[in-house]
Tab-separated table of C-alpha atoms and ligand atoms in Angstrom:
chain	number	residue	atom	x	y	z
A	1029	UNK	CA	22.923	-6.847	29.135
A	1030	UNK	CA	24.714	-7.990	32.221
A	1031	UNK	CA	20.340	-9.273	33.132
A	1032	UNK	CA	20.225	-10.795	30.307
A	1033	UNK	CA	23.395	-13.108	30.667
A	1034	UNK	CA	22.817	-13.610	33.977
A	1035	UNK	CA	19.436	-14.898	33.225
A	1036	UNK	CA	20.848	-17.118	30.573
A	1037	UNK	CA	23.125	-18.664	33.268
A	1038	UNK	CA	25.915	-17.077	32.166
A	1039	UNK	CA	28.725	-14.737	33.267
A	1040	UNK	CA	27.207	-11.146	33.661
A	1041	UNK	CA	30.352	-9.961	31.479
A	1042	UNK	CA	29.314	-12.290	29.025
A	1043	UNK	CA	28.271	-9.855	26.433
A	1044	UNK	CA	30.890	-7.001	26.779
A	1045	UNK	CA	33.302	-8.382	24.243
A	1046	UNK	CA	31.217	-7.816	21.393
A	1047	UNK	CA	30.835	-3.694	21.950
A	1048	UNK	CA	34.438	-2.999	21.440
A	1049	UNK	CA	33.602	-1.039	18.222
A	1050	UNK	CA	29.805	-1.057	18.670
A	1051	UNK	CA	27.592	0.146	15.926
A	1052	UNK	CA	25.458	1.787	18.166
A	1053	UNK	CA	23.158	4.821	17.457
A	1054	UNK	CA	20.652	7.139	18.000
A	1055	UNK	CA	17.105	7.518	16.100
A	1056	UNK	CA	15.150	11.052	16.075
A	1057	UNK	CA	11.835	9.817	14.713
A	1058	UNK	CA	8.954	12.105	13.717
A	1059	UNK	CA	4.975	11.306	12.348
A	1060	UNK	CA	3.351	14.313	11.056
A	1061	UNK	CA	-0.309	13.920	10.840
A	1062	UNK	CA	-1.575	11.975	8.319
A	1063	UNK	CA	-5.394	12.507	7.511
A	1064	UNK	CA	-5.987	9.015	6.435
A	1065	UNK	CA	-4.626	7.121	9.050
A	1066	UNK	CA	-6.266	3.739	7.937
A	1067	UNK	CA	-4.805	4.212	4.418
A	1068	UNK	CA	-0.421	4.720	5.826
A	1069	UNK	CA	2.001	3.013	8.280
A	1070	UNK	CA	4.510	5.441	10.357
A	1071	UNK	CA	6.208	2.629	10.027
A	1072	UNK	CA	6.417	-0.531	8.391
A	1073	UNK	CA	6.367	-3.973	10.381
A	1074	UNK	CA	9.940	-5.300	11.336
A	1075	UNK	CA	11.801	-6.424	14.105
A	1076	UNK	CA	14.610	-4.315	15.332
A	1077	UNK	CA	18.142	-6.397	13.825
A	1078	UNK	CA	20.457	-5.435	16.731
A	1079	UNK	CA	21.163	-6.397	20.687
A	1080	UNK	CA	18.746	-4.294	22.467
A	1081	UNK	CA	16.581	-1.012	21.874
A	1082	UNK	CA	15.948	1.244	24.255
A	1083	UNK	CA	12.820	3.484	23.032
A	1084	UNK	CA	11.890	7.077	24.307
A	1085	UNK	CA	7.533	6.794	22.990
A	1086	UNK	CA	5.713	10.328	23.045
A	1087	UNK	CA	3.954	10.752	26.168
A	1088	UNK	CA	1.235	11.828	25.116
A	1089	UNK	CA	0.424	10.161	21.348
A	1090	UNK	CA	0.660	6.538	21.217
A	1091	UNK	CA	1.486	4.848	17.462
A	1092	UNK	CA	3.567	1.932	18.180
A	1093	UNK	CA	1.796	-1.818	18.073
A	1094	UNK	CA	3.374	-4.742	18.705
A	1095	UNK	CA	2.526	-8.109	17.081
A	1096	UNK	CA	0.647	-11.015	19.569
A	1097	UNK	CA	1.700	-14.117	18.838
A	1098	UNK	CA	-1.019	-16.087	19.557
A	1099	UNK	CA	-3.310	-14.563	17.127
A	1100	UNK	CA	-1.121	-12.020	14.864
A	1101	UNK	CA	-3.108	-9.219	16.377
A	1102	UNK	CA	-1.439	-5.532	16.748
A	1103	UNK	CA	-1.303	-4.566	20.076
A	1104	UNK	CA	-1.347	-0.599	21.038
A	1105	UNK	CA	2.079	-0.224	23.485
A	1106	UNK	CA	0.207	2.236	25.608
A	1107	UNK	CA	2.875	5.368	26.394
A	1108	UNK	CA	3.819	5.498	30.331
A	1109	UNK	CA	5.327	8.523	30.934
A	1110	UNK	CA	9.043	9.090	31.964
A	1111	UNK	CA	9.326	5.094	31.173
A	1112	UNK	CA	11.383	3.472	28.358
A	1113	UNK	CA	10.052	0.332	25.756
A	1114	UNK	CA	12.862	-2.394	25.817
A	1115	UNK	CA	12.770	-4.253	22.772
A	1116	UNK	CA	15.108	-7.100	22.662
A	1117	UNK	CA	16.594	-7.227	18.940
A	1118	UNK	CA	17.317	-10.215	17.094
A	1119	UNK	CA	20.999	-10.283	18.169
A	1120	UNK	CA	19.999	-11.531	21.687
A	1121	UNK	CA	17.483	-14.198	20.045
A	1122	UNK	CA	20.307	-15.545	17.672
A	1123	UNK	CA	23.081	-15.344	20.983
A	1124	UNK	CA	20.086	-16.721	22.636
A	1125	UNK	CA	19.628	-20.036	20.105
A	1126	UNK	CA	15.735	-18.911	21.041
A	1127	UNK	CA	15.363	-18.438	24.252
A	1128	UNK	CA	14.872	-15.005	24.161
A	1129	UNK	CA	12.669	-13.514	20.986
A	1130	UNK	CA	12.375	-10.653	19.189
A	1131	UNK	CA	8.970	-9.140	18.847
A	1132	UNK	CA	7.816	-7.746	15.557
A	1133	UNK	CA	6.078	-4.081	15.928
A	1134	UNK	CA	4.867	-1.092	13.543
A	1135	UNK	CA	4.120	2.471	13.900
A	1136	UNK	CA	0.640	3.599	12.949
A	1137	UNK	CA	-0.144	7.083	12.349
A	1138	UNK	CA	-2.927	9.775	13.778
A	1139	UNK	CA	-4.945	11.875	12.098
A	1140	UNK	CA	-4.522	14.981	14.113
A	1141	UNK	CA	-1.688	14.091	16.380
A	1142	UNK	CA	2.145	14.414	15.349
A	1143	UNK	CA	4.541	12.281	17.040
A	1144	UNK	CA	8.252	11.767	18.047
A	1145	UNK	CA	9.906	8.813	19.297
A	1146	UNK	CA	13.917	8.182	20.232
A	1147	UNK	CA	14.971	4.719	19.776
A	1148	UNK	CA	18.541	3.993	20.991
A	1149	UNK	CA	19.669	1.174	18.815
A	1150	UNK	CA	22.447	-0.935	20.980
A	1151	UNK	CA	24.291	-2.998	18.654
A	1152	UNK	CA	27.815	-4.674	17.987
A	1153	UNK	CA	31.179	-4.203	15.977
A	1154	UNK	CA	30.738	-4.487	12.252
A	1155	UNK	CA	32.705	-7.745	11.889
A	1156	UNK	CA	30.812	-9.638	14.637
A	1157	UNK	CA	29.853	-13.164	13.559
A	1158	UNK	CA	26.694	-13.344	15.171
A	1159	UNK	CA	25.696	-17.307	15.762
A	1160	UNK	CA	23.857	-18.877	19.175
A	1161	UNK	CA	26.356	-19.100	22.384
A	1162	UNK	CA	28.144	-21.818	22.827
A	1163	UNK	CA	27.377	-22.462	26.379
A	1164	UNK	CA	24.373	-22.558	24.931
A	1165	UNK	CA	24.053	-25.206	22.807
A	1166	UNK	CA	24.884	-29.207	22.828
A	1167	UNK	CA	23.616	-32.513	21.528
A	1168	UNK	CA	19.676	-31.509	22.950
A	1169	UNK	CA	19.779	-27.894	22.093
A	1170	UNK	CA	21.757	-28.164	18.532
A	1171	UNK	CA	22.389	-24.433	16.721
A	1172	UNK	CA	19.065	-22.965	15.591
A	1173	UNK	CA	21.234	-20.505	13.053
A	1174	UNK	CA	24.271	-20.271	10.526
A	1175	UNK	CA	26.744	-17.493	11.571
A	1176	UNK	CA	26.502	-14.288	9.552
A	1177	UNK	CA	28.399	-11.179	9.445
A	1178	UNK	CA	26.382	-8.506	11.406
A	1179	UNK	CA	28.183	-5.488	9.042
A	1180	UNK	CA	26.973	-7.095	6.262
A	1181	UNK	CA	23.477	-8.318	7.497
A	1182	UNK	CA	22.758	-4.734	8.584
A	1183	UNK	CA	23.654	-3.108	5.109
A	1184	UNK	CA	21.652	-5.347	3.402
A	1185	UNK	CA	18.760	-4.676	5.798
A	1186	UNK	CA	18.811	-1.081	5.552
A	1187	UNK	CA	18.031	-1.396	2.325
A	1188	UNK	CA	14.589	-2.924	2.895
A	1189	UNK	CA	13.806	-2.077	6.211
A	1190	UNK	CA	10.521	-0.087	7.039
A	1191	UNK	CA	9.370	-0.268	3.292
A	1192	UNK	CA	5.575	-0.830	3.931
A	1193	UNK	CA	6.040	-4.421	2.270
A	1194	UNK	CA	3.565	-7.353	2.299
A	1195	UNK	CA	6.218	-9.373	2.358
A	1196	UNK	CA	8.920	-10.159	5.093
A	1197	UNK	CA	11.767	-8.235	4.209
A	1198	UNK	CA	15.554	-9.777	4.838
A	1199	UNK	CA	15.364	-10.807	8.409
A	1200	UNK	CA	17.559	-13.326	10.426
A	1201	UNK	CA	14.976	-15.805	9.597
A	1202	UNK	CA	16.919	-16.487	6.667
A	1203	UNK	CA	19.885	-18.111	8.940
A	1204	UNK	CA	17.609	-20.599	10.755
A	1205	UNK	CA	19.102	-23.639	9.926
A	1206	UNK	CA	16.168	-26.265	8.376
A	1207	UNK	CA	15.862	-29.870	9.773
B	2141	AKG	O1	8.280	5.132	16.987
B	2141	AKG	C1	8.277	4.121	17.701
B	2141	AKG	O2	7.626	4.050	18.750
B	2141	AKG	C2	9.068	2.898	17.314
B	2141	AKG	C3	10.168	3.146	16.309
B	2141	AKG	C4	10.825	1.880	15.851
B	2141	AKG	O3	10.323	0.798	16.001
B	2141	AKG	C5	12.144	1.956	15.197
B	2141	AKG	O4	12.596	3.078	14.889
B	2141	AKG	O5	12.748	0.876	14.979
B	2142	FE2	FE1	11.756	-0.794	15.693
């Protein structure tokens, strides 16, 4: 975190204020087999809502695809071993107003292979107001987003999150504010 506000041009402390009472926690994930891989999802496409993730893969059975931009193609994230994924939530891209965004990814499933993953989910106190930095943002860069409660964001979320929808589900998308 103390990168990440540095490379924003800010204080490297900038950050610690808001994991007083963090919300923080811990994932055990597990994909059993499936024998129609084409047919499932391990997990549905989202984008993770809080700061930063920190993701133990399997070493040995890959299943997580991230989404390319350019041409909305999933893209294997190939497991290195003893390494961690960092995914940068869509806290950072809100405290960000942009600069930094949040990548949307899935977990696909294998038809012989189980696997585990361990995401560590870092995120903030319940009652953080999560809007762009202030540094951040004058006359040229004007807020990209409303504040919203993070507490209540995330409750909401969990509600829809990782249902294999068609559809976006509630994402911070829904703050951006519209010219
Ligand atoms: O299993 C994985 O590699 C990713 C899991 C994930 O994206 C999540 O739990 O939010
Ligand atoms: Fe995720």
């Amino acid at each position: 975190m103390e990168l990440i506000a540095l490379s924003l041009g800010l204080p490297a402390q900038r950050f610690s204020g808001f994991f007083k009472d963090q919300t923080t926690s811990l994932k055990l994930n597990h994909y059993p087999p499936c024998p129609i891989p084409n047919l499932a999802l391990g997990l549905g496409r989202h984008k993770d809502s809080g700061v930063l993730t920190v993701l133990a893969q399997d070493d040995h059975v890959g299943g997580l695809q991230v989404k390319r931009k350019t041409d909305g193609e999933w893209i294997l994230v190939k497991p290195t071993p003893d390494a961690y994924v960092i995914n940068v939530g869509q806290i950072i891209q809100v405290w960000s107003n942009d600069r930094y965004e949040s990548v949307e990814h899935r977990v696909i499933v294998n038809s012989e292979k189980e696997r585990f993953s361990i995401p560590f989910f870092f995120r903030p106190a319940y009652y953080t107001m999560v809007k762009p930095l202030e540094e951040l943002i004058d006359e040229q860069n004007p807020a990209k987003y409303r504040a919203y409660n993070w507490g209540k964001f995330y409750t909401t979320r969990k509600g829809s999150n990782f249902r294999k929808l068609d559809v976006e589900n509630i994402q911070m998308e829904h703050f951006r504010v519209t010219k």
